[in-house]
Tab-separated table of N, CA, C and O in Angstrom:
chain	number	residue	atom	x	y	z
A	1	MET	N	12.434	-11.981	-2.974
A	1	MET	CA	12.085	-13.188	-3.496
A	1	MET	C	10.372	-12.957	-3.119
A	1	MET	O	10.045	-12.707	-2.800
A	2	LYS	N	9.722	-13.810	-4.682
A	2	LYS	CA	8.714	-13.826	-4.717
A	2	LYS	C	8.121	-14.648	-3.590
A	2	LYS	O	8.157	-15.408	-3.103
A	3	LYS	N	7.030	-14.393	-2.561
A	3	LYS	CA	6.145	-14.622	-2.043
A	3	LYS	C	5.172	-14.989	-2.110
A	3	LYS	O	4.215	-14.346	-2.823
A	4	GLU	N	4.521	-15.861	-1.461
A	4	GLU	CA	2.895	-16.121	-1.715
A	4	GLU	C	2.026	-14.987	-0.575
A	4	GLU	O	2.422	-14.559	0.388
A	5	ILE	N	0.749	-14.953	-1.511
A	5	ILE	CA	0.070	-13.665	-0.885
A	5	ILE	C	-0.696	-14.366	0.080
A	5	ILE	O	-1.150	-15.468	-0.219
A	6	ILE	N	-1.081	-13.983	1.398
A	6	ILE	CA	-1.648	-14.134	2.585
A	6	ILE	C	-3.017	-14.008	2.411
A	6	ILE	O	-3.397	-12.935	1.672
A	7	LYS	N	-3.926	-14.886	2.613
A	7	LYS	CA	-5.274	-14.663	2.570
A	7	LYS	C	-5.800	-15.164	3.986
A	7	LYS	O	-7.177	-15.016	4.123
A	8	ASP	N	-5.018	-15.278	5.155
A	8	ASP	CA	-5.501	-15.485	6.215
A	8	ASP	C	-5.769	-14.255	7.288
A	8	ASP	O	-5.045	-13.288	7.043
A	9	GLN	N	-7.210	-14.032	7.138
A	9	GLN	CA	-7.781	-12.473	7.985
A	9	GLN	C	-7.329	-12.403	9.186
A	9	GLN	O	-7.173	-11.259	9.943
A	10	GLU	N	-6.672	-13.529	9.722
A	10	GLU	CA	-6.211	-13.287	11.258
A	10	GLU	C	-4.961	-12.813	11.203
A	10	GLU	O	-4.805	-11.602	11.796
A	11	ILE	N	-4.067	-12.829	9.831
A	11	ILE	CA	-3.114	-12.544	9.911
A	11	ILE	C	-2.962	-10.689	9.427
A	11	ILE	O	-2.554	-10.012	10.063
A	12	LEU	N	-4.498	-10.586	8.327
A	12	LEU	CA	-4.151	-9.119	7.853
A	12	LEU	C	-4.684	-8.299	8.872
A	12	LEU	O	-4.871	-7.153	8.438
A	13	SER	N	-5.487	-8.589	9.706
A	13	SER	CA	-6.009	-7.826	10.572
A	13	SER	C	-5.693	-7.748	12.051
A	13	SER	O	-5.864	-6.429	12.468
A	14	LYS	N	-4.164	-7.947	11.977
A	14	LYS	CA	-3.291	-7.292	13.016
A	14	LYS	C	-2.738	-5.729	12.182
A	14	LYS	O	-2.029	-5.732	11.114
A	15	PRO	N	-3.105	-4.824	13.253
A	15	PRO	CA	-2.020	-3.795	12.763
A	15	PRO	C	-0.545	-3.592	12.622
A	15	PRO	O	-0.007	-4.624	13.537
A	16	CYS	N	-0.055	-3.387	11.705
A	16	CYS	CA	1.285	-3.622	11.062
A	16	CYS	C	2.361	-2.576	12.126
A	16	CYS	O	2.074	-1.246	12.501
A	17	GLU	N	3.431	-3.148	12.302
A	17	GLU	CA	4.626	-2.137	13.126
A	17	GLU	C	5.413	-1.387	12.331
A	17	GLU	O	5.364	-1.577	11.038
A	18	ALA	N	5.574	-0.112	12.869
A	18	ALA	CA	6.185	1.553	12.092
A	18	ALA	C	7.282	0.192	11.477
A	18	ALA	O	8.340	-0.236	12.254
A	19	ALA	N	7.535	1.048	10.209
A	19	ALA	CA	9.101	0.406	9.150
A	19	ALA	C	10.162	1.342	9.309
A	19	ALA	O	9.691	2.144	9.911
A	20	THR	N	11.359	0.532	9.214
A	20	THR	CA	12.549	1.367	9.516
A	20	THR	C	13.136	0.712	8.189
A	20	THR	O	12.938	0.121	7.477
A	21	ILE	N	14.402	1.687	8.490
A	21	ILE	CA	15.302	1.230	7.130
A	21	ILE	C	16.011	0.172	6.886
A	21	ILE	O	16.079	-0.549	6.134
A	22	ASP	N	15.749	-0.673	8.081
A	22	ASP	CA	16.273	-2.212	8.402
A	22	ASP	C	14.961	-3.266	7.592
A	22	ASP	O	15.599	-4.387	7.237
A	23	ASP	N	13.946	-2.615	7.289
A	23	ASP	CA	13.073	-3.277	6.770
A	23	ASP	C	12.949	-3.376	5.256
A	23	ASP	O	12.316	-3.838	4.401
A	24	LEU	N	14.260	-2.552	4.651
A	24	LEU	CA	14.089	-2.091	2.984
A	24	LEU	C	14.009	-3.560	2.258
A	24	LEU	O	13.785	-3.668	1.185
A	25	PRO	N	15.256	-5.199	2.891
A	25	PRO	CA	14.648	-6.285	1.967
A	25	PRO	C	13.055	-6.882	1.969
A	25	PRO	O	13.065	-7.349	0.811
A	26	ILE	N	12.255	-6.253	2.586
A	26	ILE	CA	11.310	-6.122	2.285
A	26	ILE	C	10.313	-5.809	1.252
A	26	ILE	O	9.471	-6.070	0.114
A	27	VAL	N	10.557	-4.594	0.856
A	27	VAL	CA	10.729	-3.711	-0.270
A	27	VAL	C	10.737	-5.126	-1.888
A	27	VAL	O	9.898	-4.860	-2.682
A	28	GLN	N	12.233	-5.597	-1.741
A	28	GLN	CA	12.435	-6.641	-2.576
A	28	GLN	C	11.615	-7.474	-2.755
A	28	GLN	O	10.895	-7.855	-3.747
A	29	ASP	N	10.982	-8.384	-1.621
A	29	ASP	CA	10.191	-8.916	-1.515
A	29	ASP	C	8.767	-8.566	-2.628
A	29	ASP	O	8.000	-9.757	-2.685
A	30	LEU	N	8.283	-7.318	-2.103
A	30	LEU	CA	7.182	-7.018	-2.528
A	30	LEU	C	7.247	-6.444	-3.931
A	30	LEU	O	6.289	-7.360	-4.484
A	31	LEU	N	8.438	-6.228	-4.965
A	31	LEU	CA	8.574	-6.109	-5.920
A	31	LEU	C	8.492	-7.367	-6.795
A	31	LEU	O	7.958	-7.289	-7.706
A	32	ASP	N	9.058	-8.292	-6.243
A	32	ASP	CA	9.597	-9.296	-6.719
A	32	ASP	C	7.842	-10.019	-6.868
A	32	ASP	O	7.391	-10.977	-7.639
A	33	THR	N	7.314	-10.585	-5.438
A	33	THR	CA	6.097	-10.620	-5.781
A	33	THR	C	4.902	-9.813	-6.505
A	33	THR	O	4.205	-10.703	-7.360
A	34	ALA	N	5.155	-8.574	-6.792
A	34	ALA	CA	4.277	-7.767	-7.439
A	34	ALA	C	4.493	-8.243	-9.356
A	34	ALA	O	3.439	-8.360	-10.164
A	35	GLU	N	6.157	-8.572	-9.610
A	35	GLU	CA	6.216	-8.574	-10.798
A	35	GLU	C	5.950	-10.134	-11.166
A	35	GLU	O	5.817	-10.254	-12.494
A	36	ALA	N	5.648	-11.059	-10.365
A	36	ALA	CA	4.966	-12.322	-10.678
A	36	ALA	C	3.625	-12.392	-10.777
A	36	ALA	O	3.471	-13.468	-10.680
A	37	THR	N	3.053	-11.042	-10.564
A	37	THR	CA	1.343	-11.535	-10.097
A	37	THR	C	1.139	-10.449	-11.139
A	37	THR	O	1.120	-9.408	-11.371
A	38	GLU	N	-0.268	-11.094	-12.187
A	38	GLU	CA	-0.998	-10.596	-13.189
A	38	GLU	C	-1.651	-9.287	-12.718
A	38	GLU	O	-2.336	-9.519	-11.523
A	39	ASP	N	-1.670	-7.925	-13.227
A	39	ASP	CA	-2.725	-6.890	-12.826
A	39	ASP	C	-2.306	-6.426	-11.290
A	39	ASP	O	-3.672	-5.777	-10.645
A	40	ILE	N	-1.539	-6.431	-10.880
A	40	ILE	CA	-1.046	-5.825	-9.342
A	40	ILE	C	-1.216	-4.200	-9.793
A	40	ILE	O	-0.091	-3.802	-10.282
A	41	ALA	N	-1.688	-3.637	-8.530
A	41	ALA	CA	-1.428	-2.008	-8.885
A	41	ALA	C	-0.923	-2.121	-7.361
A	41	ALA	O	-0.349	-0.482	-7.072
A	42	GLY	N	-0.910	-2.577	-6.241
A	42	GLY	CA	-0.551	-2.056	-4.855
A	42	GLY	C	-0.570	-3.608	-4.254
A	42	GLY	O	-1.355	-4.332	-4.572
A	43	LEU	N	0.155	-3.584	-2.887
A	43	LEU	CA	0.775	-4.668	-2.369
A	43	LEU	C	1.255	-4.198	-0.553
A	43	LEU	O	2.297	-2.932	-1.024
A	44	ALA	N	0.742	-4.451	0.073
A	44	ALA	CA	1.203	-4.056	1.471
A	44	ALA	C	2.315	-5.277	2.176
A	44	ALA	O	1.918	-6.086	1.962
A	45	ALA	N	2.909	-5.168	2.856
A	45	ALA	CA	3.659	-5.918	3.572
A	45	ALA	C	3.328	-7.138	4.189
A	45	ALA	O	3.493	-8.486	4.095
A	46	ASN	N	2.267	-6.965	4.935
A	46	ASN	CA	1.348	-8.149	5.405
A	46	ASN	C	0.732	-8.810	4.685
A	46	ASN	O	0.740	-10.087	4.854
A	47	GLN	N	0.522	-8.509	3.206
A	47	GLN	CA	-0.004	-9.289	2.288
A	47	GLN	C	0.923	-10.208	1.850
A	47	GLN	O	0.760	-11.465	1.420
A	48	ILE	N	2.419	-10.523	2.495
A	48	ILE	CA	3.366	-11.307	2.047
A	48	ILE	C	3.614	-11.891	3.572
A	48	ILE	O	4.947	-12.543	3.380
A	49	GLY	N	2.834	-11.723	4.871
A	49	GLY	CA	3.761	-12.400	6.000
A	49	GLY	C	4.251	-11.426	6.783
A	49	GLY	O	4.748	-12.044	7.939
A	50	GLU	N	4.741	-9.823	5.855
A	50	GLU	CA	5.503	-9.403	6.936
A	50	GLU	C	4.651	-8.096	7.639
A	50	GLU	O	3.966	-7.444	7.145
A	51	CYS	N	4.562	-7.844	8.682
A	51	CYS	CA	3.770	-7.361	9.506
A	51	CYS	C	4.147	-5.710	10.133
A	51	CYS	O	4.402	-5.289	10.948
A	52	LYS	N	4.900	-5.338	8.820
A	52	LYS	CA	5.386	-3.890	9.045
A	52	LYS	C	4.765	-2.792	7.975
A	52	LYS	O	3.933	-3.300	7.023
A	53	CYS	N	4.725	-1.949	8.154
A	53	CYS	CA	4.096	-0.554	7.433
A	53	CYS	C	4.596	-0.074	6.380
A	53	CYS	O	5.534	0.971	6.476
A	54	ILE	N	4.609	-1.265	5.274
A	54	ILE	CA	5.510	-0.321	4.006
A	54	ILE	C	4.230	-1.377	2.726
A	54	ILE	O	3.605	-2.281	2.797
A	55	GLY	N	4.460	-0.013	1.937
A	55	GLY	CA	3.688	-0.786	0.947
A	55	GLY	C	4.038	-0.348	-0.507
A	55	GLY	O	4.906	0.159	-0.607
A	56	ILE	N	3.639	-0.918	-1.407
A	56	ILE	CA	4.745	-0.630	-2.931
A	56	ILE	C	3.265	-0.005	-3.723
A	56	ILE	O	2.010	-0.860	-3.674
A	57	TYR	N	3.196	0.578	-4.686
A	57	TYR	CA	1.927	0.849	-5.625
A	57	TYR	C	2.596	1.404	-7.160
A	57	TYR	O	3.626	1.766	-7.046
A	58	LEU	N	1.779	1.008	-7.533
A	58	LEU	CA	2.036	1.528	-9.235
A	58	LEU	C	1.643	2.611	-9.989
A	58	LEU	O	0.166	3.076	-9.113
A	59	THR	N	2.798	3.668	-10.232
A	59	THR	CA	2.573	4.847	-10.116
A	59	THR	C	1.663	5.182	-11.766
A	59	THR	O	1.427	4.258	-12.568
A	60	ASP	N	0.953	6.288	-11.702
A	60	ASP	CA	0.099	6.692	-13.320
A	60	ASP	C	1.394	6.547	-14.273
A	60	ASP	O	0.874	6.302	-15.362
A	61	SER	N	2.603	6.397	-13.842
A	61	SER	CA	3.532	6.550	-15.261
A	61	SER	C	4.301	4.613	-14.839
A	61	SER	O	5.500	4.417	-15.672
A	62	ASP	N	3.291	3.583	-14.639
A	62	ASP	CA	3.519	2.459	-14.490
A	62	ASP	C	4.775	2.196	-14.110
A	62	ASP	O	5.561	1.022	-14.365
A	63	GLU	N	5.463	2.420	-13.034
A	63	GLU	CA	6.527	2.389	-12.078
A	63	GLU	C	5.974	1.845	-10.898
A	63	GLU	O	5.295	2.394	-9.779
A	64	LEU	N	6.703	0.918	-10.487
A	64	LEU	CA	6.508	0.377	-8.939
A	64	LEU	C	7.556	1.431	-7.816
A	64	LEU	O	8.705	1.164	-7.800
A	65	LYS	N	6.606	1.727	-6.687
A	65	LYS	CA	7.469	2.768	-6.137
A	65	LYS	C	6.913	2.368	-4.564
A	65	LYS	O	6.074	1.557	-4.072
A	66	ALA	N	7.728	2.413	-3.517
A	66	ALA	CA	7.632	1.652	-2.040
A	66	ALA	C	7.492	3.105	-1.285
A	66	ALA	O	7.669	4.020	-1.353
A	67	VAL	N	6.505	2.701	-0.386
A	67	VAL	CA	6.340	3.995	0.717
A	67	VAL	C	6.187	3.300	2.490
A	67	VAL	O	5.927	2.144	2.101
A	68	PHE	N	7.034	3.554	2.891
A	68	PHE	CA	6.954	3.236	4.389
A	68	PHE	C	6.401	4.092	5.403
A	68	PHE	O	6.019	5.401	4.981
A	69	ASN	N	5.512	3.500	6.292
A	69	ASN	CA	4.825	4.170	7.607
A	69	ASN	C	3.514	5.682	6.382
A	69	ASN	O	3.688	6.315	7.250
A	70	PRO	N	3.330	4.893	5.445
A	70	PRO	CA	1.927	6.011	4.857
A	70	PRO	C	1.125	6.339	5.858
A	70	PRO	O	0.467	5.598	6.475
A	71	LYS	N	0.878	8.016	6.178
A	71	LYS	CA	-0.236	7.975	6.864
A	71	LYS	C	-1.042	9.077	6.153
A	71	LYS	O	-0.758	10.064	5.792
A	72	LEU	N	-2.561	9.282	6.269
A	72	LEU	CA	-3.413	9.924	5.449
A	72	LEU	C	-3.678	11.485	6.259
A	72	LEU	O	-3.911	11.302	7.630
A	73	VAL	N	-3.232	12.392	5.719
A	73	VAL	CA	-3.395	14.002	6.173
A	73	VAL	C	-4.590	14.732	6.049
A	73	VAL	O	-4.960	15.234	7.012
A	74	LYS	N	-4.583	14.664	4.667
A	74	LYS	CA	-6.039	15.178	4.553
A	74	LYS	C	-6.998	14.687	2.988
A	74	LYS	O	-6.062	13.900	2.297
A	75	ALA	N	-8.187	14.313	2.959
A	75	ALA	CA	-8.723	13.845	2.438
A	75	ALA	C	-10.192	14.723	1.814
A	75	ALA	O	-10.953	15.455	2.584
A	76	LEU	N	-9.969	14.774	0.538
A	76	LEU	CA	-11.228	15.568	-0.507
A	76	LEU	C	-12.016	14.429	-0.999
A	76	LEU	O	-10.973	13.720	-1.862
A	77	TYR	N	-13.225	14.904	-1.342
A	77	TYR	CA	-14.135	14.633	-2.638
A	77	TYR	C	-13.982	12.405	-2.658
A	77	TYR	O	-13.627	12.303	-3.122
A	78	PRO	N	-15.145	12.366	-1.730
A	78	PRO	CA	-15.224	10.961	-1.190
A	78	PRO	C	-15.960	10.512	-2.548
A	78	PRO	O	-16.906	10.950	-3.159
A	79	VAL	N	-15.801	9.481	-2.911
A	79	VAL	CA	-16.276	8.287	-3.873
A	79	VAL	C	-16.685	7.183	-3.562
A	79	VAL	O	-15.747	6.246	-3.128
A	80	LYS	N	-17.878	6.588	-3.712
A	80	LYS	CA	-18.153	5.035	-3.418
A	80	LYS	C	-17.730	4.136	-4.770
A	80	LYS	O	-17.922	4.722	-5.547
A	81	MET	N	-17.068	3.162	-4.556
A	81	MET	CA	-16.608	2.082	-5.747
A	81	MET	C	-16.437	0.826	-4.958
A	81	MET	O	-16.849	0.516	-3.787
A	82	GLU	N	-16.237	0.057	-6.004
A	82	GLU	CA	-16.049	-1.059	-5.963
A	82	GLU	C	-14.558	-1.705	-6.034
A	82	GLU	O	-14.013	-1.160	-7.386
A	83	GLU	N	-13.757	-2.454	-5.291
A	83	GLU	CA	-12.584	-2.629	-4.907
A	83	GLU	C	-12.217	-4.026	-4.811
A	83	GLU	O	-12.884	-4.871	-4.194
A	84	GLU	N	-11.237	-4.811	-5.572
A	84	GLU	CA	-11.111	-5.998	-4.924
A	84	GLU	C	-9.384	-5.880	-4.464
A	84	GLU	O	-8.683	-4.850	-4.518
A	85	CYS	N	-9.320	-7.108	-4.103
A	85	CYS	CA	-8.214	-7.415	-3.296
A	85	CYS	C	-7.612	-8.586	-3.425
A	85	CYS	O	-7.842	-9.562	-3.631
A	86	PHE	N	-6.206	-8.812	-3.512
A	86	PHE	CA	-5.636	-10.104	-3.726
A	86	PHE	C	-5.543	-11.184	-2.476
A	86	PHE	O	-5.562	-12.496	-2.690
A	87	SER	N	-6.095	-10.105	-1.403
A	87	SER	CA	-5.882	-11.292	-0.105
A	87	SER	C	-7.511	-11.336	0.418
A	87	SER	O	-7.891	-12.210	1.208
A	88	VAL	N	-8.287	-11.075	-0.715
A	88	VAL	CA	-10.030	-11.539	-0.387
A	88	VAL	C	-10.530	-11.530	-1.596
A	88	VAL	O	-10.438	-10.995	-2.421
A	89	ASP	N	-11.154	-12.733	-1.515
A	89	ASP	CA	-11.956	-12.656	-2.753
A	89	ASP	C	-13.307	-12.024	-2.992
A	89	ASP	O	-13.814	-11.654	-2.215
A	90	GLY	N	-13.712	-11.561	-4.274
A	90	GLY	CA	-14.294	-10.833	-4.636
A	90	GLY	C	-14.311	-9.390	-4.865
A	90	GLY	O	-13.516	-8.895	-4.270
A	91	ALA	N	-15.448	-8.744	-5.172
A	91	ALA	CA	-15.261	-7.333	-5.175
A	91	ALA	C	-15.935	-6.510	-3.754
A	91	ALA	O	-17.014	-7.609	-3.610
A	92	HIS	N	-15.501	-5.669	-3.310
A	92	HIS	CA	-16.502	-5.259	-1.833
A	92	HIS	C	-16.222	-3.612	-2.474
A	92	HIS	O	-15.667	-3.045	-2.729
A	93	LYS	N	-17.453	-3.149	-1.425
A	93	LYS	CA	-17.545	-1.833	-1.819
A	93	LYS	C	-17.089	-0.845	-0.860
A	93	LYS	O	-17.201	-1.269	0.534
A	94	VAL	N	-16.411	-0.056	-1.128
A	94	VAL	CA	-15.528	0.851	0.104
A	94	VAL	C	-16.205	2.332	-0.366
A	94	VAL	O	-16.407	2.982	-1.752
A	95	THR	N	-15.304	3.482	0.397
A	95	THR	CA	-15.355	4.602	0.052
A	95	THR	C	-13.846	5.285	-0.081
A	95	THR	O	-13.248	4.601	1.185
A	96	ARG	N	-13.328	5.950	-0.905
A	96	ARG	CA	-12.142	6.206	-1.481
A	96	ARG	C	-12.380	8.002	-1.696
A	96	ARG	O	-13.360	8.443	-1.659
A	97	TYR	N	-11.303	8.566	-1.321
A	97	TYR	CA	-10.983	9.702	-1.430
A	97	TYR	C	-10.507	10.186	-3.197
A	97	TYR	O	-9.395	9.430	-3.224
A	98	GLU	N	-10.735	10.916	-3.692
A	98	GLU	CA	-10.340	11.370	-5.073
A	98	GLU	C	-8.885	11.910	-4.887
A	98	GLU	O	-8.461	11.842	-5.710
A	99	CYS	N	-8.771	12.712	-3.846
A	99	CYS	CA	-7.548	13.614	-3.531
A	99	CYS	C	-7.307	13.202	-2.138
A	99	CYS	O	-8.245	13.470	-1.319
A	100	ALA	N	-5.898	12.596	-1.817
A	100	ALA	CA	-5.325	12.444	-0.612
A	100	ALA	C	-4.057	13.027	-0.539
A	100	ALA	O	-3.131	12.670	-1.278
A	101	THR	N	-4.018	13.749	0.742
A	101	THR	CA	-2.195	14.007	0.741
A	101	THR	C	-2.127	12.981	1.932
A	101	THR	O	-2.695	12.499	2.891
A	102	ILE	N	-1.068	12.638	1.540
A	102	ILE	CA	-0.367	11.469	2.508
A	102	ILE	C	1.028	11.829	3.056
A	102	ILE	O	1.928	12.299	2.099
A	103	ALA	N	1.367	11.606	4.075
A	103	ALA	CA	2.652	11.710	4.513
A	103	ALA	C	3.314	10.233	4.375
A	103	ALA	O	2.718	9.539	4.790
A	104	PHE	N	4.222	10.301	3.975
A	104	PHE	CA	5.194	8.911	4.268
A	104	PHE	C	6.480	9.069	4.192
A	104	PHE	O	6.830	9.856	4.254
A	105	GLU	N	7.104	7.920	4.198
A	105	GLU	CA	8.672	8.091	4.417
A	105	GLU	C	9.212	7.212	3.033
A	105	GLU	O	8.492	5.855	2.662
A	106	GLU	N	10.235	7.674	2.574
A	106	GLU	CA	10.570	6.949	1.438
A	106	GLU	C	12.101	6.450	1.328
A	106	GLU	O	13.109	7.412	1.975
A	107	PRO	N	12.481	5.364	0.977
A	107	PRO	CA	13.809	5.152	1.332
A	107	PRO	C	15.138	5.590	0.192
A	107	PRO	O	14.651	5.359	-1.227
A	108	ILE	N	15.886	6.579	0.507
A	108	ILE	CA	17.029	7.056	-0.372
A	108	ILE	C	18.471	6.753	0.557
A	108	ILE	O	18.686	7.545	1.525
A	109	ASP	N	19.218	6.489	-0.152
A	109	ASP	CA	20.610	6.249	0.129
A	109	ASP	C	20.762	5.929	1.500
A	109	ASP	O	21.174	6.640	2.321
A	110	GLY	N	20.001	4.388	1.881
A	110	GLY	CA	20.275	3.943	2.912
A	110	GLY	C	19.573	4.985	4.060
A	110	GLY	O	19.603	4.579	5.527
A	111	LYS	N	18.305	5.810	4.249
A	111	LYS	CA	17.696	6.517	5.329
A	111	LYS	C	16.463	6.967	4.574
A	111	LYS	O	15.850	6.535	3.426
A	112	LEU	N	15.284	6.608	5.666
A	112	LEU	CA	14.090	6.799	5.357
A	112	LEU	C	13.786	8.466	5.051
A	112	LEU	O	14.043	9.129	6.401
A	113	VAL	N	13.473	9.099	4.186
A	113	VAL	CA	13.163	10.405	4.205
A	113	VAL	C	11.663	10.965	3.935
A	113	VAL	O	10.940	10.054	3.420
A	114	LYS	N	11.403	11.788	4.923
A	114	LYS	CA	10.295	12.175	5.172
A	114	LYS	C	9.388	13.036	3.773
A	114	LYS	O	10.525	14.184	3.304
A	115	ARG	N	8.297	12.619	3.587
A	115	ARG	CA	7.428	12.982	2.171
A	115	ARG	C	6.214	13.592	2.604
A	115	ARG	O	5.482	12.812	3.473
A	116	LYS	N	5.940	14.468	2.239
A	116	LYS	CA	4.493	14.310	2.391
A	116	LYS	C	3.684	15.123	0.540
A	116	LYS	O	4.316	15.682	-0.290
A	117	ARG	N	2.863	14.141	-0.297
A	117	ARG	CA	2.662	14.421	-1.485
A	117	ARG	C	1.090	14.243	-1.488
A	117	ARG	O	0.512	13.648	-0.936
A	118	GLU	N	0.599	15.220	-1.982
A	118	GLU	CA	-1.062	14.625	-2.713
A	118	GLU	C	-1.327	13.861	-3.891
A	118	GLU	O	-0.659	13.929	-4.989
A	119	PHE	N	-2.063	12.783	-3.729
A	119	PHE	CA	-2.355	11.868	-4.720
A	119	PHE	C	-3.512	12.278	-5.271
A	119	PHE	O	-4.404	12.715	-4.660
A	120	HIS	N	-3.735	11.768	-6.672
A	120	HIS	CA	-5.136	11.752	-7.007
A	120	HIS	C	-5.754	10.570	-7.599
A	120	HIS	O	-4.848	9.618	-8.345
A	121	GLY	N	-7.205	10.340	-7.899
A	121	GLY	CA	-7.488	9.230	-8.666
A	121	GLY	C	-6.959	7.851	-8.194
A	121	GLY	O	-7.122	7.512	-7.328
A	122	ARG	N	-6.330	7.466	-9.201
A	122	ARG	CA	-5.998	5.533	-8.788
A	122	ARG	C	-5.191	5.785	-7.775
A	122	ARG	O	-4.978	4.773	-7.142
A	123	GLU	N	-3.832	6.419	-8.011
A	123	GLU	CA	-2.840	6.339	-7.099
A	123	GLU	C	-3.396	6.549	-5.811
A	123	GLU	O	-2.844	6.091	-4.706
A	124	SER	N	-3.788	7.602	-5.629
A	124	SER	CA	-4.657	7.597	-4.065
A	124	SER	C	-5.419	6.879	-3.807
A	124	SER	O	-5.362	6.278	-2.562
A	125	GLN	N	-6.433	5.998	-4.256
A	125	GLN	CA	-7.192	4.695	-4.122
A	125	GLN	C	-6.045	3.546	-3.763
A	125	GLN	O	-6.267	3.328	-2.577
A	126	ILE	N	-5.217	3.596	-4.603
A	126	ILE	CA	-4.195	2.555	-4.296
A	126	ILE	C	-3.923	2.821	-2.751
A	126	ILE	O	-3.136	1.958	-1.804
A	127	LEU	N	-3.386	3.762	-2.501
A	127	LEU	CA	-2.208	4.163	-1.433
A	127	LEU	C	-3.520	4.193	-0.331
A	127	LEU	O	-2.937	3.776	0.999
A	128	GLN	N	-4.487	3.968	-0.128
A	128	GLN	CA	-5.447	4.457	1.066
A	128	GLN	C	-5.554	2.988	0.915
A	128	GLN	O	-5.905	2.169	2.258
A	129	HIS	N	-5.883	1.871	-0.181
A	129	HIS	CA	-6.305	0.758	0.198
A	129	HIS	C	-4.754	0.031	0.920
A	129	HIS	O	-4.988	-0.752	2.008
A	130	ILE	N	-3.614	0.321	0.421
A	130	ILE	CA	-2.018	-0.096	1.599
A	130	ILE	C	-2.234	0.695	2.703
A	130	ILE	O	-2.165	-0.578	3.473
A	131	MET	N	-2.703	1.609	3.009
A	131	MET	CA	-3.011	2.313	4.504
A	131	MET	C	-3.876	1.449	5.181
A	131	MET	O	-3.643	1.551	6.621
A	132	ASP	N	-5.028	0.908	4.631
A	132	ASP	CA	-6.069	0.134	5.492
A	132	ASP	C	-5.095	-0.820	5.608
A	132	ASP	O	-5.607	-1.585	7.006
A	133	HIS	N	-4.530	-1.955	4.942
A	133	HIS	CA	-3.685	-3.233	5.224
A	133	HIS	C	-2.624	-2.446	6.322
A	133	HIS	O	-2.976	-3.851	7.093
A	134	CYS	N	-2.055	-1.609	6.437
A	134	CYS	CA	-1.628	-1.206	7.589
A	134	CYS	C	-2.031	-1.005	8.854
A	134	CYS	O	-1.341	-1.702	9.845
A	135	LYS	N	-3.448	-0.839	8.771
A	135	LYS	CA	-3.909	-0.589	9.991
A	135	LYS	C	-4.586	-2.038	10.558
A	135	LYS	O	-5.497	-2.093	11.356
A	136	GLY	N	-4.724	-3.009	9.383
A	136	GLY	CA	-5.292	-4.123	9.587
A	136	GLY	C	-6.535	-3.937	9.572
A	136	GLY	O	-7.696	-5.119	9.715
A	137	LYS	N	-6.868	-3.083	8.532
A	137	LYS	CA	-8.323	-3.283	8.110
A	137	LYS	C	-8.242	-3.625	6.907
A	137	LYS	O	-7.769	-3.948	5.737
A	138	VAL	N	-9.504	-5.036	7.348
A	138	VAL	CA	-9.386	-5.922	5.468
A	138	VAL	C	-10.831	-5.478	5.097
A	138	VAL	O	-11.856	-5.164	5.889
A	139	ILE	N	-10.835	-5.375	3.752
A	139	ILE	CA	-12.096	-4.822	3.055
A	139	ILE	C	-12.939	-6.010	3.302
A	139	ILE	O	-13.001	-7.065	3.375
């Protein structure tokens, strides 16, 4: 179900709880909201009012994928850039890493499967943005 994107800084500044496979319906709400929103590259669950550590991101092949409980393992090549967020007005200066190794869980066949992958460029930036949301960090 499409949800309204949250702009309330008090809600967004709360760290999210670890997600479980029981939170899988949140992914569909994220996907529905993203598909109904123009130019969205990533979305965290707290941006639609769910305080769970889940996000979706647009891959380099234009596919929306879900990540549960993402954590930064290794970061290389910091880059200063301007970034926008659907929950915050305007562009904001941030430091992101061009290359980021991220541990996460992926829903497969009714279970969360642990993964670790190196992300680069735009995908790396989007996932770092999602992880900030999960930690309650608002740009």
